[in-house]
Amino acid sequence: MSGFVEKPEPIEVPGLVHLHTGKVRDLYQNEAGDLVMVASDRMSAYDWVLPTEIPDKGRVLTQLSLWWFDQLRDLAVNHVIGTEVPEGAPADWAGRTLVCKSLRMVPVECVARGYLTGSGLAEYQQSRTVCGLALPEGLVDGSELPAPIFTPAAKAEVGEHDENVSYEEVARQVGAETAAQLRQATLAVYSRARDIARDRGIILADTKFEFGFDGDTLVLADEVLTPDSSRFWPADTWQPGRAQPSYDKQFVRDWLISPASGWDRRGEQPPPPLPEEVVAATRQKYVEAYERLTGTSWS
């Protein structure tokens, strides 16, 4: 089983039509046809959207995405029109709202990997490949790859795993020209972000992007380069051959599979509420990632 432990009811706002409730974001359409994307404080882990929220998480994700969009402006067109809160919306939407272009979205998670870990490591250990791409012998958990690789995934519904697919399968689904555009844009954006993060003492191990088309123009959409969509590791503690400390929801994952939670992730029951100390530690990791990357204090 998986999905929402407690699925929230959409908030009704004059002039907005609710389109979708995602793991973290709620999507609306305004009267002009633009999308209004609101990042909540919801937390997901092990294919569940948990019953406990992480304070400020949605604002951190939104503000960090905006910072990255600015860093990438000369490299990739993005979907942001503005950040104004629609009239009649809750005051809590401030800082977590993006008004965006309505795009023809490409149904592919565009993943770039510069280091070996996660599902890529699991495949490599079996076949010395990741998404069908051959890699050298001798790599271990946390190894830097000879060059960044494009390892796409099929986008899953809430409560289901994204599934790694080959480049050839992407080309079959969306066409060879679009597949080539996705690969080029993904690796270019990853490489720029990797270098920026490295200058700030952070390793960008891997990340995922979503793209859509505005006419014939490929546009970078959704969130970008946040702790929800990326693996960020402290550079000063990087040590291949073991799991790396990271700026993400690892505190949540670790607690959920610990005896303290009493939860069986392979059972029928949904996960329990998070304890205060796990919530506080997770919030601090998100804030720390924001502060180290942007060089500004969170307030």
CSV table of C-alpha atoms in Angstrom, one decimal:
chain,number,residue,atom,x,y,z
A,1,MET,CA,0.0,0.0,0.0
A,2,SER,CA,1.0,3.6,-0.5
A,3,GLY,CA,-0.3,7.1,-1.3
A,4,PHE,CA,-1.6,9.7,1.1
A,5,VAL,CA,-2.1,8.9,4.8
A,6,GLU,CA,-4.5,11.8,4.9
A,7,LYS,CA,-5.2,13.4,1.6
A,8,PRO,CA,-5.9,17.2,2.0
A,9,GLU,CA,-9.0,18.8,0.6
A,10,PRO,CA,-8.3,21.4,-2.0
A,11,ILE,CA,-8.5,25.0,-0.9
A,12,GLU,CA,-11.2,27.0,-2.7
A,13,VAL,CA,-10.0,30.3,-4.0
A,14,PRO,CA,-12.1,32.7,-6.1
A,15,GLY,CA,-11.0,32.6,-9.8
A,16,LEU,CA,-8.9,29.5,-9.4
A,17,VAL,CA,-9.7,25.9,-10.5
A,18,HIS,CA,-8.0,23.1,-8.6
A,19,LEU,CA,-6.3,20.7,-11.0
A,20,HIS,CA,-4.2,18.3,-9.0
A,21,THR,CA,-3.0,17.5,-5.5
A,22,GLY,CA,0.6,16.1,-5.7
A,23,LYS,CA,2.9,14.8,-3.0
A,24,VAL,CA,4.1,18.3,-2.1
A,25,ARG,CA,2.4,20.7,-4.6
A,26,ASP,CA,-1.1,21.8,-5.2
A,27,LEU,CA,-1.8,22.9,-8.8
A,28,TYR,CA,-4.5,25.4,-9.8
A,29,GLN,CA,-5.4,27.3,-13.0
A,30,ASN,CA,-6.3,31.0,-13.0
A,31,GLU,CA,-8.7,32.8,-15.2
A,32,ALA,CA,-5.9,33.8,-17.6
A,33,GLY,CA,-5.1,30.1,-18.1
A,34,ASP,CA,-1.8,30.3,-16.2
A,35,LEU,CA,-0.9,27.6,-13.6
A,36,VAL,CA,-0.7,28.5,-9.9
A,37,MET,CA,1.6,26.1,-8.1
A,38,VAL,CA,1.6,26.1,-4.3
A,39,ALA,CA,4.3,24.2,-2.4
A,40,SER,CA,3.0,22.7,0.8
A,41,ASP,CA,5.0,21.5,3.8
A,42,ARG,CA,4.0,17.9,3.1
A,43,MET,CA,6.7,15.2,3.3
A,44,SER,CA,6.8,12.0,1.4
A,45,ALA,CA,8.9,8.9,2.0
A,46,TYR,CA,8.7,5.3,0.9
A,47,ASP,CA,5.9,6.2,-1.5
A,48,TRP,CA,3.7,7.6,1.3
A,49,VAL,CA,2.8,11.2,1.9
A,50,LEU,CA,3.2,11.3,5.6
A,51,PRO,CA,0.7,12.7,8.2
A,52,THR,CA,3.3,15.1,9.6
A,53,GLU,CA,4.4,18.3,7.9
A,54,ILE,CA,7.9,19.9,8.0
A,55,PRO,CA,7.5,23.6,8.9
A,56,ASP,CA,8.8,26.0,6.2
A,57,LYS,CA,9.6,23.2,3.8
A,58,GLY,CA,7.4,24.5,1.0
A,59,ARG,CA,8.8,28.0,1.2
A,60,VAL,CA,12.4,26.6,1.2
A,61,LEU,CA,11.6,24.6,-2.0
A,62,THR,CA,10.0,27.6,-3.7
A,63,GLN,CA,12.7,30.1,-2.8
A,64,LEU,CA,15.5,27.8,-3.6
A,65,SER,CA,13.9,27.0,-7.0
A,66,LEU,CA,13.6,30.7,-7.8
A,67,TRP,CA,17.3,31.2,-6.9
A,68,TRP,CA,18.3,28.4,-9.2
A,69,PHE,CA,16.1,29.6,-12.0
A,70,ASP,CA,18.0,32.9,-11.8
A,71,GLN,CA,21.4,31.1,-11.9
A,72,LEU,CA,20.3,29.2,-15.0
A,73,ARG,CA,18.5,32.0,-16.8
A,74,ASP,CA,21.0,32.2,-19.7
A,75,LEU,CA,21.0,28.4,-20.1
A,76,ALA,CA,17.4,27.4,-19.9
A,77,VAL,CA,14.1,29.1,-20.3
A,78,ASN,CA,11.9,28.5,-17.3
A,79,HIS,CA,8.1,28.5,-16.6
A,80,VAL,CA,7.9,31.2,-13.9
A,81,ILE,CA,5.7,34.3,-14.6
A,82,GLY,CA,5.5,35.7,-11.1
A,83,THR,CA,5.2,35.0,-7.4
A,84,GLU,CA,2.2,37.1,-6.4
A,85,VAL,CA,-0.4,35.4,-4.2
A,86,PRO,CA,-3.8,35.3,-5.9
A,87,GLU,CA,-6.5,37.6,-4.4
A,88,GLY,CA,-8.5,35.7,-1.9
A,89,ALA,CA,-5.9,33.0,-1.3
A,90,PRO,CA,-4.8,32.1,2.2
A,91,ALA,CA,-2.0,34.3,3.7
A,92,ASP,CA,0.0,31.2,4.2
A,93,TRP,CA,0.5,30.9,0.4
A,94,ALA,CA,3.0,33.8,0.6
A,95,GLY,CA,6.5,32.6,-0.3
A,96,ARG,CA,5.3,29.3,-1.6
A,97,THR,CA,3.4,30.3,-4.7
A,98,LEU,CA,4.6,30.4,-8.3
A,99,VAL,CA,2.4,31.6,-11.2
A,100,CYS,CA,3.7,29.6,-14.2
A,101,LYS,CA,3.2,29.2,-17.9
A,102,SER,CA,0.8,26.4,-18.9
A,103,LEU,CA,3.1,24.0,-20.9
A,104,ARG,CA,2.7,20.9,-22.9
A,105,MET,CA,4.6,18.7,-20.4
A,106,VAL,CA,6.9,15.9,-21.5
A,107,PRO,CA,6.0,12.7,-19.5
A,108,VAL,CA,9.6,11.9,-18.6
A,109,GLU,CA,11.6,12.5,-15.4
A,110,CYS,CA,14.9,13.8,-16.7
A,111,VAL,CA,17.6,12.5,-14.3
A,112,ALA,CA,21.2,13.5,-14.4
A,113,ARG,CA,23.8,11.6,-12.3
A,114,GLY,CA,27.3,12.6,-11.6
A,115,TYR,CA,27.9,10.1,-8.8
A,116,LEU,CA,26.8,6.5,-8.3
A,117,THR,CA,24.2,5.9,-5.6
A,118,GLY,CA,20.6,4.9,-5.1
A,119,SER,CA,18.8,2.9,-7.8
A,120,GLY,CA,21.8,3.6,-10.1
A,121,LEU,CA,24.1,1.8,-7.7
A,122,ALA,CA,21.7,-1.2,-7.4
A,123,GLU,CA,21.6,-1.6,-11.2
A,124,TYR,CA,25.4,-1.1,-11.5
A,125,GLN,CA,26.1,-3.9,-8.9
A,126,GLN,CA,24.0,-6.3,-11.0
A,127,SER,CA,25.1,-5.4,-14.5
A,128,ARG,CA,27.8,-2.7,-14.5
A,129,THR,CA,25.2,-0.4,-16.2
A,130,VAL,CA,22.8,2.4,-15.3
A,131,CYS,CA,19.7,2.7,-17.5
A,132,GLY,CA,21.6,0.5,-20.0
A,133,LEU,CA,24.7,2.8,-20.0
A,134,ALA,CA,27.9,0.8,-19.5
A,135,LEU,CA,30.1,2.1,-16.6
A,136,PRO,CA,33.7,1.1,-15.6
A,137,GLU,CA,34.5,-1.6,-13.2
A,138,GLY,CA,35.5,-0.8,-9.6
A,139,LEU,CA,32.9,1.9,-8.8
A,140,VAL,CA,31.3,1.9,-5.3
A,141,ASP,CA,28.6,3.8,-3.5
A,142,GLY,CA,29.4,7.5,-3.8
A,143,SER,CA,31.9,7.2,-6.6
A,144,GLU,CA,32.2,10.1,-9.1
A,145,LEU,CA,31.3,9.0,-12.6
A,146,PRO,CA,33.8,9.6,-15.5
A,147,ALA,CA,31.2,12.1,-16.9
A,148,PRO,CA,27.6,13.0,-16.0
A,149,ILE,CA,25.0,10.6,-17.5
A,150,PHE,CA,21.4,11.1,-18.5
A,151,THR,CA,19.2,8.4,-16.9
A,152,PRO,CA,15.6,9.1,-17.5
A,153,ALA,CA,12.6,7.7,-15.6
A,154,ALA,CA,8.9,7.2,-16.4
A,155,LYS,CA,6.9,9.6,-14.2
A,156,ALA,CA,4.7,7.7,-11.7
A,157,GLU,CA,1.5,8.6,-10.0
A,158,VAL,CA,1.4,9.5,-6.3
A,159,GLY,CA,2.3,6.5,-4.2
A,160,GLU,CA,4.2,4.7,-7.0
A,161,HIS,CA,7.9,4.5,-7.9
A,162,ASP,CA,9.3,6.3,-10.9
A,163,GLU,CA,10.7,3.6,-13.1
A,164,ASN,CA,14.1,4.0,-14.8
A,165,VAL,CA,13.9,3.6,-18.6
A,166,SER,CA,16.5,3.6,-21.4
A,167,TYR,CA,17.2,6.6,-23.6
A,168,GLU,CA,15.9,4.5,-26.5
A,169,GLU,CA,12.6,4.1,-24.8
A,170,VAL,CA,12.4,7.8,-24.3
A,171,ALA,CA,13.1,8.4,-27.9
A,172,ARG,CA,10.4,5.8,-28.8
A,173,GLN,CA,7.8,7.6,-26.5
A,174,VAL,CA,8.5,11.3,-27.4
A,175,GLY,CA,10.5,11.1,-30.6
A,176,ALA,CA,14.2,11.2,-31.4
A,177,GLU,CA,14.5,15.0,-31.7
A,178,THR,CA,12.7,15.7,-28.3
A,179,ALA,CA,14.7,13.0,-26.6
A,180,ALA,CA,18.0,14.5,-27.8
A,181,GLN,CA,16.8,18.0,-26.6
A,182,LEU,CA,16.0,16.5,-23.2
A,183,ARG,CA,19.3,14.9,-22.8
A,184,GLN,CA,21.3,17.9,-23.9
A,185,ALA,CA,19.3,20.3,-21.6
A,186,THR,CA,19.4,18.0,-18.6
A,187,LEU,CA,23.2,17.5,-18.8
A,188,ALA,CA,23.9,21.2,-19.5
A,189,VAL,CA,21.8,22.3,-16.5
A,190,TYR,CA,23.2,19.6,-14.2
A,191,SER,CA,26.8,20.6,-15.1
A,192,ARG,CA,26.2,24.3,-14.4
A,193,ALA,CA,24.5,23.5,-11.1
A,194,ARG,CA,27.2,21.0,-10.1
A,195,ASP,CA,29.9,23.6,-10.5
A,196,ILE,CA,27.9,26.3,-8.6
A,197,ALA,CA,27.2,23.8,-5.8
A,198,ARG,CA,30.9,22.7,-5.7
A,199,ASP,CA,32.0,26.3,-5.2
A,200,ARG,CA,29.8,26.3,-2.1
A,201,GLY,CA,31.1,23.1,-0.6
A,202,ILE,CA,28.3,20.9,-1.8
A,203,ILE,CA,28.4,17.9,-4.1
A,204,LEU,CA,25.4,17.6,-6.4
A,205,ALA,CA,25.3,13.8,-6.8
A,206,ASP,CA,22.2,13.6,-8.9
A,207,THR,CA,19.0,15.5,-9.7
A,208,LYS,CA,15.8,15.3,-11.7
A,209,PHE,CA,14.2,17.9,-13.9
A,210,GLU,CA,10.8,18.2,-15.7
A,211,PHE,CA,10.4,20.0,-19.0
A,212,GLY,CA,7.5,21.1,-21.1
A,213,PHE,CA,7.0,22.9,-24.4
A,214,ASP,CA,5.8,26.4,-24.9
A,215,GLY,CA,5.1,26.2,-28.7
A,216,ASP,CA,8.4,24.8,-30.0
A,217,THR,CA,10.5,26.1,-27.1
A,218,LEU,CA,11.7,23.6,-24.4
A,219,VAL,CA,11.0,25.0,-21.0
A,220,LEU,CA,12.4,24.0,-17.6
A,221,ALA,CA,9.4,23.5,-15.2
A,222,ASP,CA,8.3,22.4,-11.8
A,223,GLU,CA,10.9,22.7,-9.0
A,224,VAL,CA,14.6,22.7,-9.7
A,225,LEU,CA,17.7,21.6,-7.7
A,226,THR,CA,16.0,21.4,-4.3
A,227,PRO,CA,16.6,18.8,-1.5
A,228,ASP,CA,13.4,17.1,-2.7
A,229,SER,CA,14.6,16.6,-6.3
A,230,SER,CA,18.3,16.3,-5.8
A,231,ARG,CA,21.0,14.6,-3.7
A,232,PHE,CA,23.2,17.2,-2.1
A,233,TRP,CA,26.2,15.9,-0.1
A,234,PRO,CA,28.7,18.0,2.0
A,235,ALA,CA,31.9,18.0,0.0
A,236,ASP,CA,34.1,17.9,3.1
A,237,THR,CA,32.7,14.6,4.3
A,238,TRP,CA,32.5,12.8,0.9
A,239,GLN,CA,34.0,9.4,1.1
A,240,PRO,CA,33.2,6.8,-1.6
A,241,GLY,CA,32.4,3.3,-0.4
A,242,ARG,CA,29.6,4.2,2.1
A,243,ALA,CA,26.4,6.1,2.2
A,244,GLN,CA,27.0,9.8,2.3
A,245,PRO,CA,25.4,12.3,4.7
A,246,SER,CA,22.9,14.4,2.8
A,247,TYR,CA,20.7,17.5,2.8
A,248,ASP,CA,17.4,15.9,2.5
A,249,LYS,CA,14.7,13.7,4.2
A,250,GLN,CA,17.2,11.1,5.4
A,251,PHE,CA,16.3,11.7,9.0
A,252,VAL,CA,12.7,10.8,8.1
A,253,ARG,CA,13.6,7.7,6.2
A,254,ASP,CA,16.0,6.5,9.0
A,255,TRP,CA,13.3,6.9,11.7
A,256,LEU,CA,10.6,5.3,9.7
A,257,ILE,CA,12.6,2.1,9.2
A,258,SER,CA,13.9,2.1,12.8
A,259,PRO,CA,12.5,0.0,15.7
A,260,ALA,CA,11.4,3.3,17.3
A,261,SER,CA,8.7,3.9,14.6
A,262,GLY,CA,7.2,0.5,15.0
A,263,TRP,CA,6.3,0.6,11.3
A,264,ASP,CA,6.6,-2.1,8.7
A,265,ARG,CA,7.2,-0.5,5.4
A,266,ARG,CA,6.2,-3.7,3.6
A,267,GLY,CA,3.0,-4.1,5.6
A,268,GLU,CA,-0.6,-2.9,5.2
A,269,GLN,CA,-0.5,0.0,7.7
A,270,PRO,CA,0.3,3.6,6.8
A,271,PRO,CA,3.4,5.2,8.5
A,272,PRO,CA,2.9,6.9,11.9
A,273,PRO,CA,3.3,10.6,12.7
A,274,LEU,CA,6.9,11.9,13.0
A,275,PRO,CA,8.3,12.8,16.4
A,276,GLU,CA,9.2,16.5,17.0
A,277,GLU,CA,13.0,15.9,17.0
A,278,VAL,CA,12.8,14.2,13.5
A,279,VAL,CA,10.7,17.1,12.2
A,280,ALA,CA,13.2,19.7,13.6
A,281,ALA,CA,16.3,17.9,12.3
A,282,THR,CA,14.7,17.6,8.8
A,283,ARG,CA,13.7,21.2,8.7
A,284,GLN,CA,17.2,22.2,9.7
A,285,LYS,CA,18.7,20.2,6.8
A,286,TYR,CA,16.4,21.9,4.3
A,287,VAL,CA,17.3,25.3,5.7
A,288,GLU,CA,21.0,24.6,5.8
A,289,ALA,CA,20.9,23.5,2.1
A,290,TYR,CA,19.2,26.8,1.2
A,291,GLU,CA,21.7,28.9,3.2
A,292,ARG,CA,24.8,27.2,2.0
A,293,LEU,CA,23.8,27.3,-1.7
A,294,THR,CA,22.4,30.8,-1.8
A,295,GLY,CA,24.8,32.4,0.8
A,296,THR,CA,21.8,34.1,2.5
A,297,SER,CA,20.2,33.5,5.9
A,298,TRP,CA,16.8,31.9,6.0
A,299,SER,CA,14.2,34.0,7.7
